[in-house]
XYZ file of C-alpha atoms in Angstrom:
524
model
C 38.400 89.520 102.345
C 41.075 91.399 100.600
C 43.206 90.311 97.707
C 46.421 90.245 99.934
C 44.595 88.267 102.669
C 43.422 85.722 100.110
C 46.939 85.336 98.645
C 48.433 84.756 102.196
C 45.791 82.101 102.620
C 46.898 80.306 99.545
C 50.474 80.477 100.672
C 49.720 79.133 103.989
C 47.665 76.202 102.358
C 50.742 75.439 100.243
C 53.049 75.421 103.203
C 50.734 73.129 105.247
C 50.268 70.668 102.063
C 54.028 70.540 101.735
C 54.539 69.715 105.453
C 51.806 66.922 105.125
C 53.282 65.535 101.915
C 56.901 65.645 103.606
C 55.491 63.780 106.524
C 53.776 61.231 104.346
C 57.196 60.537 102.294
C 59.007 60.301 105.484
C 56.680 57.415 106.597
C 57.061 55.862 103.102
C 60.793 55.926 103.637
C 60.593 54.117 106.912
C 58.358 51.579 105.349
C 60.657 50.927 102.305
C 63.792 50.804 104.349
C 62.141 47.995 106.638
C 60.312 45.837 103.643
C 62.340 46.543 100.513
C 64.168 43.406 100.683
C 61.016 41.461 100.859
C 59.121 42.788 97.858
C 58.958 41.004 94.445
C 61.022 42.284 91.514
C 58.036 43.833 89.750
C 56.809 45.574 92.896
C 60.448 46.924 93.507
C 60.840 48.330 90.073
C 57.337 49.723 90.098
C 58.353 51.526 93.351
C 61.525 52.850 91.623
C 59.499 54.361 88.944
C 56.989 55.906 91.212
C 59.723 57.263 93.429
C 61.162 59.087 90.343
C 57.723 60.490 89.519
C 57.748 61.918 92.884
C 61.201 63.236 92.596
C 60.436 65.030 89.315
C 57.681 66.948 91.086
C 59.823 68.005 93.899
C 62.828 68.911 91.672
C 60.310 71.181 89.652
C 59.146 72.662 93.000
C 62.730 73.240 93.814
C 63.526 75.029 90.719
C 60.499 77.195 90.574
C 60.942 78.306 94.274
C 64.665 78.957 93.490
C 63.649 80.977 90.411
C 61.454 83.340 92.409
C 64.141 83.655 95.091
C 66.927 84.423 92.319
C 64.327 87.163 90.926
C 63.884 88.776 94.389
C 67.776 88.669 95.203
C 68.854 90.225 91.852
C 71.938 92.297 92.420
C 70.532 95.381 90.797
C 67.962 95.554 93.665
C 70.891 96.701 95.928
C 70.045 96.881 99.685
C 66.287 95.870 98.739
C 67.585 92.492 97.423
C 66.219 89.372 99.329
C 69.812 88.221 99.738
C 71.115 91.613 101.203
C 68.202 91.747 103.621
C 68.901 88.332 104.888
C 72.579 88.977 105.269
C 73.791 86.892 102.200
C 76.024 88.023 99.390
C 74.325 86.450 96.718
C 71.127 84.414 95.789
C 73.180 81.319 95.580
C 74.333 81.782 99.130
C 70.763 82.413 100.363
C 69.583 79.181 98.745
C 72.726 77.313 100.242
C 71.710 78.537 103.964
C 68.159 77.797 103.536
C 68.402 74.351 101.830
C 71.809 73.297 103.079
C 72.794 72.056 99.457
C 76.074 72.478 97.987
C 77.043 75.810 96.029
C 77.126 73.891 92.861
C 73.561 72.538 93.342
C 72.314 75.895 94.415
C 73.782 77.738 91.241
C 72.436 75.113 89.004
C 68.970 75.576 90.524
C 69.216 79.318 90.020
C 70.314 79.064 86.639
C 67.796 76.599 85.527
C 65.239 78.589 87.423
C 66.194 81.854 85.600
C 65.366 80.216 82.362
C 62.140 78.852 83.269
C 61.044 81.894 85.373
C 58.113 83.886 84.255
C 58.452 87.791 84.979
C 55.541 90.043 85.454
C 55.214 92.979 82.831
C 54.031 96.378 83.267
C 50.331 95.319 82.911
C 50.716 92.942 85.867
C 50.208 90.051 83.378
C 52.966 87.175 83.366
C 55.438 87.266 80.394
C 56.582 83.849 78.817
C 59.682 82.352 80.219
C 62.744 82.108 78.142
C 61.818 78.315 77.972
C 58.199 78.178 78.358
C 57.764 74.677 77.072
C 60.448 73.344 79.571
C 58.602 75.176 82.347
C 55.363 73.520 81.402
C 56.975 70.043 81.498
C 58.535 70.687 84.822
C 55.059 71.812 86.314
C 53.505 68.793 84.785
C 55.678 66.635 86.685
C 56.811 64.542 83.487
C 60.000 66.454 82.724
C 62.891 65.633 84.757
C 65.859 67.832 86.073
C 68.481 66.311 83.976
C 66.428 66.686 80.685
C 65.402 70.228 81.591
C 69.024 71.185 81.974
C 70.109 69.348 78.751
C 67.482 71.183 76.707
C 67.949 74.542 78.056
C 71.773 74.455 77.975
C 71.875 73.185 74.493
C 69.330 75.718 72.940
C 71.063 78.508 74.841
C 74.256 77.785 73.244
C 72.487 77.291 69.758
C 70.803 80.786 70.167
C 74.008 82.589 70.207
C 75.058 81.751 66.932
C 71.752 81.057 65.240
C 71.030 83.465 62.350
C 67.889 85.697 62.925
C 65.878 83.987 60.215
C 66.345 80.674 62.396
C 65.302 81.890 65.617
C 61.927 80.776 65.363
C 63.397 77.230 65.042
C 64.426 77.444 68.743
C 60.838 77.256 70.037
C 60.045 74.428 67.625
C 63.119 72.602 68.776
C 62.287 73.244 72.498
C 58.599 71.883 71.991
C 59.840 68.737 70.069
C 62.478 68.091 72.743
C 60.043 68.317 75.591
C 57.624 66.207 74.024
C 60.254 63.497 73.399
C 61.460 63.770 76.701
C 58.088 63.423 78.384
C 56.263 61.042 75.785
C 53.762 63.703 74.767
C 52.361 64.177 71.344
C 54.058 67.083 69.451
C 50.856 67.641 67.444
C 47.151 66.660 67.593
C 47.482 64.447 64.547
C 50.821 62.641 65.724
C 50.728 59.733 68.004
C 52.746 60.108 71.293
C 55.748 57.894 71.729
C 57.153 56.501 75.053
C 59.582 59.014 76.787
C 62.892 58.697 75.500
C 66.164 58.203 77.965
C 68.200 61.105 78.854
C 70.953 59.908 76.592
C 68.760 60.153 73.630
C 67.477 63.636 74.774
C 71.210 64.785 74.770
C 71.621 63.384 71.194
C 68.381 64.972 70.064
C 69.457 68.230 71.634
C 72.991 68.214 69.725
C 71.240 67.411 66.384
C 68.975 70.399 66.963
C 71.886 72.643 67.595
C 73.569 71.468 64.457
C 70.340 72.199 62.449
C 69.753 75.588 63.917
C 73.316 76.724 63.584
C 74.933 74.517 60.848
C 78.284 76.659 61.010
C 78.777 76.207 64.575
C 78.641 78.828 67.226
C 81.746 80.796 67.906
C 82.503 80.549 71.854
C 81.074 83.670 73.467
C 83.637 85.709 75.368
C 82.353 84.471 78.690
C 82.746 80.754 77.416
C 86.413 81.589 76.298
C 87.196 83.020 79.746
C 85.973 79.989 81.379
C 88.970 77.806 80.027
C 91.160 76.694 83.086
C 93.331 74.049 84.443
C 93.792 74.092 88.427
C 95.787 71.803 90.809
C 93.437 71.615 93.854
C 94.425 71.215 97.476
C 95.871 67.774 98.160
C 93.663 65.113 99.420
C 94.763 61.710 100.879
C 98.076 62.147 99.512
C 97.297 63.017 95.998
C 96.624 66.275 94.163
C 93.327 66.473 92.277
C 93.309 68.320 88.862
C 90.495 70.076 87.425
C 89.624 72.121 84.485
C 88.067 73.053 81.217
C 89.804 72.752 78.073
C 88.740 74.178 74.599
C 87.904 71.402 72.242
C 91.053 71.797 69.873
C 93.406 71.576 73.143
C 91.471 68.549 74.457
C 92.055 67.046 70.954
C 95.863 67.543 71.154
C 95.787 66.152 74.714
C 93.932 62.829 73.808
C 96.079 62.366 70.600
C 99.009 62.510 73.063
C 97.470 60.112 75.423
C 96.539 57.844 72.557
C 100.297 57.858 71.349
C 101.882 57.195 74.535
C 99.227 54.614 75.717
C 99.268 52.735 72.538
C 102.210 50.235 72.048
C 102.333 50.635 68.365
C 101.875 54.377 68.271
C 104.382 54.904 71.046
C 107.223 53.571 69.073
C 106.741 56.556 66.709
C 108.223 59.129 69.276
C 111.531 60.364 68.251
C 114.538 58.602 69.701
C 115.929 61.895 70.490
C 114.571 65.531 71.117
C 116.316 68.748 70.553
C 118.083 70.625 73.299
C 117.757 69.583 76.853
C 114.763 67.245 75.901
C 117.057 65.018 73.849
C 117.413 61.154 75.032
C 120.984 61.888 76.231
C 120.316 65.146 77.991
C 121.916 65.810 81.275
C 119.725 66.557 84.324
C 119.629 69.927 85.213
C 121.709 71.192 88.282
C 119.469 73.705 89.830
C 119.949 72.229 93.364
C 116.867 70.086 93.644
C 115.843 66.609 92.699
C 113.977 66.974 89.256
C 110.724 65.278 88.152
C 111.194 62.124 86.054
C 109.158 61.176 83.019
C 107.756 58.291 80.967
C 104.842 56.321 80.726
C 104.528 52.700 81.635
C 103.266 49.743 79.825
C 100.438 50.200 77.005
C 97.243 49.185 75.504
C 96.483 48.787 71.840
C 93.639 50.453 70.063
C 90.805 48.596 68.333
C 92.334 48.839 64.990
C 95.982 47.707 65.818
C 96.005 45.861 69.074
C 93.649 42.932 68.692
C 92.918 41.137 71.856
C 94.813 43.562 73.928
C 92.428 46.401 72.918
C 89.509 44.256 73.533
C 90.580 43.478 77.108
C 91.425 47.218 77.589
C 87.769 48.184 76.426
C 85.993 45.678 78.673
C 88.117 45.806 81.801
C 90.318 48.826 81.721
C 93.491 46.769 81.608
C 95.830 45.994 78.674
C 97.745 43.166 77.288
C 100.938 44.565 75.318
C 102.295 43.024 72.229
C 104.587 40.568 74.014
C 101.594 39.139 75.947
C 102.617 40.712 79.199
C 99.537 42.063 81.217
C 99.672 45.720 82.184
C 97.745 46.093 85.355
C 97.053 49.750 85.022
C 93.677 51.116 83.858
C 93.614 53.498 80.961
C 93.184 56.484 83.259
C 96.398 55.264 85.278
C 98.241 54.984 82.070
C 97.154 58.536 81.016
C 98.425 59.674 84.349
C 101.849 58.344 83.608
C 101.800 59.800 80.097
C 101.280 63.194 81.656
C 104.439 62.679 83.660
C 106.284 61.865 80.243
C 105.016 64.888 78.472
C 105.871 67.283 81.150
C 109.393 65.869 81.936
C 110.190 66.298 78.188
C 108.707 69.811 78.159
C 110.532 70.749 81.291
C 113.750 69.750 79.536
C 113.139 71.467 76.211
C 115.184 74.409 75.075
C 112.076 76.434 74.048
C 110.320 76.461 77.535
C 110.785 79.520 79.603
C 113.204 79.255 82.691
C 112.283 79.799 86.442
C 114.843 81.877 88.204
C 117.304 80.826 85.461
C 116.878 77.279 85.741
C 114.753 74.871 83.651
C 111.326 74.165 84.778
C 112.067 71.027 86.908
C 110.989 70.362 90.395
C 112.750 70.745 93.805
C 112.311 68.122 96.256
C 113.880 68.130 99.850
C 114.216 65.632 102.516
C 116.547 64.784 105.441
C 119.626 63.150 104.538
C 119.141 60.273 107.326
C 115.790 59.483 105.836
C 116.866 59.559 102.266
C 119.754 56.895 103.157
C 117.556 54.694 105.239
C 114.699 54.918 102.817
C 112.185 56.074 105.501
C 110.195 59.370 106.084
C 108.862 61.722 103.373
C 109.893 64.668 101.272
C 108.346 67.891 100.028
C 108.074 69.532 96.802
C 108.119 73.112 96.299
C 104.792 74.539 95.744
C 102.782 71.312 96.808
C 101.563 70.937 100.235
C 101.206 67.211 100.499
C 104.482 65.360 101.567
C 105.720 62.682 98.887
C 106.883 59.071 99.833
C 110.621 58.138 99.867
C 110.098 55.911 96.932
C 109.277 58.851 94.630
C 112.221 60.901 95.957
C 114.638 58.032 95.244
C 113.188 57.668 91.917
C 113.603 61.276 90.959
C 117.208 61.302 92.521
C 118.162 58.011 90.788
C 117.236 59.568 87.440
C 118.234 63.205 88.102
C 120.783 63.287 91.042
C 120.954 65.107 94.223
C 122.849 67.830 96.099
C 123.454 67.825 99.844
C 122.933 70.841 101.741
C 124.452 71.306 105.269
C 122.622 73.763 107.396
C 123.969 75.599 110.633
C 122.171 74.931 113.938
C 120.439 78.394 113.389
C 119.113 77.198 109.964
C 121.545 79.017 107.701
C 123.150 77.343 104.800
C 126.742 76.106 105.710
C 127.786 74.064 102.797
C 126.407 73.175 99.321
C 127.695 70.010 97.990
C 128.238 69.941 94.254
C 128.471 66.329 93.554
C 125.900 65.259 90.958
C 125.031 61.616 90.405
C 123.490 62.045 86.839
C 124.348 60.206 83.757
C 126.160 62.484 81.370
C 124.927 63.452 77.814
C 127.333 61.003 76.314
C 126.285 58.182 78.784
C 122.589 58.600 77.995
C 123.201 58.546 74.416
C 125.093 55.130 74.829
C 122.371 53.939 76.981
C 119.800 54.904 74.399
C 121.766 53.127 71.684
C 122.343 49.854 73.847
C 118.762 49.727 75.472
C 116.685 51.375 72.846
C 113.883 52.247 75.350
C 112.436 50.936 78.591
C 114.071 47.703 79.198
C 111.096 45.918 80.903
C 109.666 43.556 78.172
C 106.769 44.809 76.295
C 107.015 48.310 77.504
C 106.885 50.556 74.467
C 108.263 53.675 75.777
C 111.266 54.943 73.607
C 114.476 56.339 75.042
C 113.504 59.978 74.591
C 110.763 59.289 77.260
C 112.822 57.310 79.834
C 114.912 57.941 82.764
C 118.306 56.618 83.453
C 118.294 54.278 86.493
C 121.144 53.204 88.723
C 120.916 49.437 88.969
C 122.900 49.581 92.310
C 121.806 52.871 93.659
C 124.595 55.614 93.866
C 123.659 56.276 97.560
C 124.513 52.643 98.128
C 127.844 53.019 96.417
C 126.778 52.152 92.678
C 128.757 54.108 90.198
C 127.240 56.505 87.700
C 128.414 54.353 84.808
C 126.872 52.694 81.844
C 127.574 49.354 83.098
C 125.579 50.340 86.202
C 122.671 52.307 84.395
C 119.552 51.199 82.392
C 116.796 53.046 80.834
C 113.095 52.801 82.440
C 109.999 54.597 81.949
C 108.507 56.530 84.640
C 106.129 53.852 85.884
C 108.435 51.007 85.846
C 111.085 53.186 87.580
C 108.700 54.299 90.168
C 107.575 50.521 90.909
C 110.864 48.844 90.386
C 111.407 48.018 94.013
C 107.861 46.729 94.614
C 106.570 45.330 91.088
C 108.744 42.201 91.428
C 110.956 42.837 88.293
C 114.610 42.466 89.060
C 117.511 43.881 86.882
C 121.254 42.864 86.889
C 124.036 43.649 84.651
C 126.238 40.974 82.964
C 129.195 41.894 80.836
C 127.756 45.434 80.825
C 124.333 44.441 79.428
C 121.250 44.471 81.329
C 119.225 41.192 82.278
C 115.788 41.125 83.735
C 113.723 38.720 85.727
C 110.012 39.055 85.767
C 107.922 38.395 88.843
C 106.734 34.955 89.754
C 103.169 35.779 88.896
C 104.074 36.386 85.227
C 105.535 33.049 84.811
C 108.877 31.303 84.934
C 111.015 33.878 86.866
C 114.134 33.333 84.699
C 116.790 35.802 83.800
C 116.885 37.091 80.275
C 118.626 39.677 78.247
C 116.662 42.855 77.980
C 116.891 45.482 75.052
C 114.703 47.434 72.856
C 117.362 48.244 70.345
C 116.685 46.862 66.816
C 120.395 46.602 66.444
C 121.098 44.332 69.523
C 117.999 42.266 68.780
C 119.377 41.562 65.379
C 122.812 40.803 66.762
C 121.353 38.317 69.317
C 119.271 36.572 66.580
C 122.401 36.158 64.380
C 124.206 34.759 67.343
C 121.287 32.142 67.969
C 121.505 30.888 64.562
C 125.310 30.819 63.972
């Protein structure tokens, strides 16, 4: 029997064994599906552990086979590449088509596979893998997919900036990490400890990176090129956002979120900003309805907000300094903070213009729909329609132009009337209201929108006696949240929704000057 025939026989045996195992596992699944609810707690947890043991072995098989596929489908092989011969553009596409996994999973398997793949040398002997200890851990069935990825990724990063005299430490680090993750003794005279959790593996790997490269690794050009922020196609009426931020940029973003989502920190925002970003700035007249800004209510941090921060940490909601519960999660408050930041930036003098106008958004809708409050509108550059409530919010804060079209679709007349508060009016509103007038909301005047109490499309005047300052969140929800606003003698009064307690009218202001005047009147 030739060597080739012998090898083919081994492959056939492996395929047959794989089919037998798959059939056995399928039978096991049917049994578990029908009886899992009836087994004891101990038996259930035992089954959970054994299922993971089986899963680790299967994951290792997936990685090792994908590694060989990746090696045979190398781009430098050209038309001899396995991927090319099977009509695929890459190894990842070939894995996708054969396994029906996602492109992300296919690339991840190939990436880990390349790190643990043993190539054949000129003599025909196998060469060690880049991460041979990880490979051995996978083959043993004791090292899981997550741990293998964590170890190889961390040490790959560490290797880029590790001094030459420390490169030997990479092998020691790999050995120690694999032993800890698999519960194997790192040396004959050292007792084995139980396998660590994946979170501990991540921590240990990060520690090894710091030890091997104490000065930190400068990001490679490839890493630096990976930075991005993308707005993805709309899904379900919302636009997903994804990206990779440099650590220093992420730190800046997080500090802004902390400032706008913390009632004590938000008060530190300036009451006026230079240029078009000032609290009393006019809305820009570029023919559209512009984006508003302002985050809503807030959550305190652990150092300054007491019980509110504790509730925020446990349940994702907050109680502001006036005791009014903010129903939004931290993530929702960060979304609203983002609206504030981009509104302020869009009105700043330093920001480049687009077609001669500031970087505000253009929203279009039908006049009849706008007046009746039905239908939807569209934002330039965004595929998903937006609800009329959002359009009315933007129009209330920034005004609108009417555009009459000819039957053929040409422009017949462009209305020039703007229903926006002037610079002087916004300055007066900022002095009177001090910020968002909803009690407990910490958003200052610089980050608010001017709201018509009686909508201008319903005949309400654009006058300070009909205007109040609201943050983005409270402006967006003013018609649905239960809060009511009315003007008495030119001063705003608010009534909370019934679920917040006694729905009584009370004066509303964040202005320290007006608060002082009210207190003095009460004690005269």
